[in-house]
CSV table of N, CA and C in Angstrom, one decimal:
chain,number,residue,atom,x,y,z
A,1,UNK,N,40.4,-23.5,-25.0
A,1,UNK,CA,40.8,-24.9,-25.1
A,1,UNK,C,40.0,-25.6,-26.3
A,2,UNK,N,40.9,-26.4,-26.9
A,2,UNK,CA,40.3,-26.9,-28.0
A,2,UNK,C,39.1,-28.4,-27.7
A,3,UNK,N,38.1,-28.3,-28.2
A,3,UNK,CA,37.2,-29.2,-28.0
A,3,UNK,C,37.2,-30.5,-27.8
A,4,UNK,N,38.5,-31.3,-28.5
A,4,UNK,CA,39.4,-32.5,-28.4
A,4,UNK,C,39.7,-32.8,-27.0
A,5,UNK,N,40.0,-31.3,-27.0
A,5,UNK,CA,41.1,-31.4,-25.2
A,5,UNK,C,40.4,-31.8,-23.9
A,6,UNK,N,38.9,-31.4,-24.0
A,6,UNK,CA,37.8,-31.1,-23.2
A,6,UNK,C,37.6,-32.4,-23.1
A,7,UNK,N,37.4,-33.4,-24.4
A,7,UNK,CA,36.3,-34.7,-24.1
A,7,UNK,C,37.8,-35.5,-23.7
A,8,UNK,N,39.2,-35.2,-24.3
A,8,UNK,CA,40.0,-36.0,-23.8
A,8,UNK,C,40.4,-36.0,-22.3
A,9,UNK,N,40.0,-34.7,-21.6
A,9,UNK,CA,40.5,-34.8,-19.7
A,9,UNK,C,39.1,-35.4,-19.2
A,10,UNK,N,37.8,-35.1,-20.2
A,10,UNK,CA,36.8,-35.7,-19.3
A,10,UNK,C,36.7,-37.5,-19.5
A,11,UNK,N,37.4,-37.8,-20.5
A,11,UNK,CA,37.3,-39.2,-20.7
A,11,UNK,C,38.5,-40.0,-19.6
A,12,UNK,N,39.8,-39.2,-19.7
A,12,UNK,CA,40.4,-39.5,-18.0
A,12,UNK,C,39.9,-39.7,-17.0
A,13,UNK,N,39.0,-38.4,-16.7
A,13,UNK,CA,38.9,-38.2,-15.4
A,13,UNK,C,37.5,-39.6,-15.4
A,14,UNK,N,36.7,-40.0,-16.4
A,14,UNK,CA,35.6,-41.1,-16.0
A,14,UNK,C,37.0,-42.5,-16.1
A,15,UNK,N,38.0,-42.7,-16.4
A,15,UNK,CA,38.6,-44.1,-16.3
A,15,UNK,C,39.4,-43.8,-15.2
A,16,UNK,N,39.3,-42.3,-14.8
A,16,UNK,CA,40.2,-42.5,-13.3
A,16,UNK,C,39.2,-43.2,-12.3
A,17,UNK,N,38.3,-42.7,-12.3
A,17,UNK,CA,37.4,-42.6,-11.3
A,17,UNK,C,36.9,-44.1,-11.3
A,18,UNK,N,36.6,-44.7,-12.4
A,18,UNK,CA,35.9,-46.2,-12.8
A,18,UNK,C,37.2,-47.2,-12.3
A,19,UNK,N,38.4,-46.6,-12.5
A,19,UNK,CA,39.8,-47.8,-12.2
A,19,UNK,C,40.1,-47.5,-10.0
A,20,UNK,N,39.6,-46.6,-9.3
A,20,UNK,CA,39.9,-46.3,-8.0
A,20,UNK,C,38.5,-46.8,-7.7
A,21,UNK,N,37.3,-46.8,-8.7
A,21,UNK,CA,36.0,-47.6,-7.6
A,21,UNK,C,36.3,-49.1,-7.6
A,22,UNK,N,37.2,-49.9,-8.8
A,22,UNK,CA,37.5,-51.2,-9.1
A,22,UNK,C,38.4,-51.8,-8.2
A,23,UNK,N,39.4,-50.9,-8.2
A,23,UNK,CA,40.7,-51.0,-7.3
A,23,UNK,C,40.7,-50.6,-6.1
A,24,UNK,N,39.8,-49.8,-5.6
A,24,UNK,CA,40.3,-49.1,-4.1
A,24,UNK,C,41.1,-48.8,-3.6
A,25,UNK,N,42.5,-49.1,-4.4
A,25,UNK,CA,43.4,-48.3,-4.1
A,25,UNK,C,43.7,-47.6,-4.7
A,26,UNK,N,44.1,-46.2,-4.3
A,26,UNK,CA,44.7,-44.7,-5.1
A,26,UNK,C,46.0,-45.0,-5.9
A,27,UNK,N,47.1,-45.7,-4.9
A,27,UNK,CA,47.7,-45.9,-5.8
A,27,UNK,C,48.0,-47.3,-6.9
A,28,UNK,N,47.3,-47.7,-7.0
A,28,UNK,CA,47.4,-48.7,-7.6
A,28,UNK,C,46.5,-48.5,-9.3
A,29,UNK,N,45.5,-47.3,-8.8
A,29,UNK,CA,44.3,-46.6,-10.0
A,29,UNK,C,46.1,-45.9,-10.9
A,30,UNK,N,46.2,-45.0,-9.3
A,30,UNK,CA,47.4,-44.1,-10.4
A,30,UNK,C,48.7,-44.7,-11.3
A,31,UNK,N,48.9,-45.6,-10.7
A,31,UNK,CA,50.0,-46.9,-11.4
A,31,UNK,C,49.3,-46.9,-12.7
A,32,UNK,N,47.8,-47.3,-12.9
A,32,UNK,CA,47.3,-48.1,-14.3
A,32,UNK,C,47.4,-46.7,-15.1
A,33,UNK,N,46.4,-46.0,-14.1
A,33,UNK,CA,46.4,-44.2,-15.2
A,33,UNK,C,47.9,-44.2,-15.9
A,34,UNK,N,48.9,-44.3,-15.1
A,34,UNK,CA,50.2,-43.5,-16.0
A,34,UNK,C,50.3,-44.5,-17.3
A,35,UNK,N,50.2,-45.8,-17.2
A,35,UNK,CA,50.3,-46.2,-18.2
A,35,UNK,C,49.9,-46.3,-18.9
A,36,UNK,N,47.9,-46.0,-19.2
A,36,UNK,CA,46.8,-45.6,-19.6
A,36,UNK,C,47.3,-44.3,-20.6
A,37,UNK,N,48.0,-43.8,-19.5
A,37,UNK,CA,48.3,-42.3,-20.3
A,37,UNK,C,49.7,-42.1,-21.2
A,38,UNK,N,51.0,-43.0,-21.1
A,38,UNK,CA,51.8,-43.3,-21.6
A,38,UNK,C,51.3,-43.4,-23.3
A,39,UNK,N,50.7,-44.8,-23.2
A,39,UNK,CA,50.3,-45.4,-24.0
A,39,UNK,C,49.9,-44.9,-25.3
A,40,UNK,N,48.7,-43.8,-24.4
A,40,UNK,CA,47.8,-43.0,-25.7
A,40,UNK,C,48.7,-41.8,-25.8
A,41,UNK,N,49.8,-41.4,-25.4
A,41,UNK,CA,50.7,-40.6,-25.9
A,41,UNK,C,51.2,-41.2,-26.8
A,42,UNK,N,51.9,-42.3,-26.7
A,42,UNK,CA,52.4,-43.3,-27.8
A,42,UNK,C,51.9,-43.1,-28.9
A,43,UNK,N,50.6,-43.8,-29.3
A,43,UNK,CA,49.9,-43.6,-30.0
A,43,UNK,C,49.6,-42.5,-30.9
A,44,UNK,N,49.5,-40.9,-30.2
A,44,UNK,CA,49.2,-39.7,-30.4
A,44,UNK,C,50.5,-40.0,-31.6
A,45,UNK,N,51.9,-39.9,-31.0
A,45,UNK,CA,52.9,-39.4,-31.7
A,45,UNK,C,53.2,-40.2,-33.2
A,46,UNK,N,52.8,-41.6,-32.9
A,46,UNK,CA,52.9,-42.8,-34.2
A,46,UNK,C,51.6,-42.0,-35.2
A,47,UNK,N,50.8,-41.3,-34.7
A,47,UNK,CA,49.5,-40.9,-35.9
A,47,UNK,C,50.4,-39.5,-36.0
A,48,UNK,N,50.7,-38.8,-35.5
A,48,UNK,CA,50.8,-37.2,-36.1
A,48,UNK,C,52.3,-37.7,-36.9
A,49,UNK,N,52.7,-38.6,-36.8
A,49,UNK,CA,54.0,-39.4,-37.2
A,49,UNK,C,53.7,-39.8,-39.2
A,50,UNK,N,52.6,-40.7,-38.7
A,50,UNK,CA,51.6,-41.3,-40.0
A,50,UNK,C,51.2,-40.4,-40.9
A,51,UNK,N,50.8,-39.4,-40.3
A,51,UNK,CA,50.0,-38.4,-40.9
A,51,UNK,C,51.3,-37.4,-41.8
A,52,UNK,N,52.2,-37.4,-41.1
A,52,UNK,CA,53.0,-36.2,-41.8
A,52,UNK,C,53.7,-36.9,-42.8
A,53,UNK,N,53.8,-38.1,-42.5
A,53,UNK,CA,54.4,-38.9,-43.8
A,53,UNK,C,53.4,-39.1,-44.9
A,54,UNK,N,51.9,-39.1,-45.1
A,54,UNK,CA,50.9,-39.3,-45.6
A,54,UNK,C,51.4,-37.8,-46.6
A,55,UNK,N,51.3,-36.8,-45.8
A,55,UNK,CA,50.7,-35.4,-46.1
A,55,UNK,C,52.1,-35.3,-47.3
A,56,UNK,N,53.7,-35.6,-46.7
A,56,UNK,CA,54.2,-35.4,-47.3
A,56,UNK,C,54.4,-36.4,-49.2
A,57,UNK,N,54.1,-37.5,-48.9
A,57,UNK,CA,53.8,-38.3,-50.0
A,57,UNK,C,52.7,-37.4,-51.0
A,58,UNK,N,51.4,-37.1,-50.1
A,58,UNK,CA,50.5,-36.2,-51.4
A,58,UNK,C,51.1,-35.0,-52.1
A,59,UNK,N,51.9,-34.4,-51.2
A,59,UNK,CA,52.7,-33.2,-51.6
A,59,UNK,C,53.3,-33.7,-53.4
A,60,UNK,N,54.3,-34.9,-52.8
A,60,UNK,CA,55.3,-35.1,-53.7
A,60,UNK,C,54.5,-35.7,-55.0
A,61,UNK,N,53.6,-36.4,-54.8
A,61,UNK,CA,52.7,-37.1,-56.1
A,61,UNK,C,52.3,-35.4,-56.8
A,62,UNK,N,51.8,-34.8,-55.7
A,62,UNK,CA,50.7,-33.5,-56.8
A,62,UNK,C,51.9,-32.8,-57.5
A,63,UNK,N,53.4,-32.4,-57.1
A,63,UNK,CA,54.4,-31.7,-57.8
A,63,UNK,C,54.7,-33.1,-58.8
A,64,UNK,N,54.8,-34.4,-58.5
A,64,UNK,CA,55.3,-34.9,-60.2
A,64,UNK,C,54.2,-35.1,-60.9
A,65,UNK,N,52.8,-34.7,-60.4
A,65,UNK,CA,51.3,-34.4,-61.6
A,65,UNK,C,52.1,-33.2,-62.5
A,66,UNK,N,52.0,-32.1,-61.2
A,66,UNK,CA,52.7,-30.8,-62.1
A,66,UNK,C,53.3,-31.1,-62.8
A,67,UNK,N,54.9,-31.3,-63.0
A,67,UNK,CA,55.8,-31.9,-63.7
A,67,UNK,C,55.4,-32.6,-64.9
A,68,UNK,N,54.4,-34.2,-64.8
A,68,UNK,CA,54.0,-34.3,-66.2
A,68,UNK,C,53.2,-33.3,-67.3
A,69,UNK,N,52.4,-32.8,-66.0
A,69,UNK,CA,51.3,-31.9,-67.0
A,69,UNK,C,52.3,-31.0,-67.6
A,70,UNK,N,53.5,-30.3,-67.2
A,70,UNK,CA,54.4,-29.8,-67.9
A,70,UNK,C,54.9,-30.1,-69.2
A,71,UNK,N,55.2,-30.9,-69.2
A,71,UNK,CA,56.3,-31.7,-70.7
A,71,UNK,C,54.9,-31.6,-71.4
């Protein structure tokens, strides 16, 4: 498992545990978690989203570098 994955279930499982000692209720912790967890999915997909648009723009600048250094 990748090292990211580790501190990300352990950083759940301490805002699970901190939102059921607040709340006392189970379901009410698990109501906030799913959206807790929705959310930073969201998030996840808008950055690997960001990023591949980033990655692709450098692509396209370094091929029209090529291109001038050509002519």
């Amino acid at each position: 498992m990748d090292k990211r994955a580790i501190i990300h279930i352990l950083i759940v499982l301490v805002v699970s545990t901190c939102l059921y000692i607040i709340t006392r209720s189970f379901l009410m912790s698990l109501g906030i978690l799913m959206i807790i967890l929705l959310i930073d999915q969201l998030l996840i997909q808008y950055d690997s989203k960001r990023r591949r648009k980033w990655e692709e723009r450098q692509k396209q600048e370094k091929m029209e570098e090529e291109e001038n250094s050509n002519d």
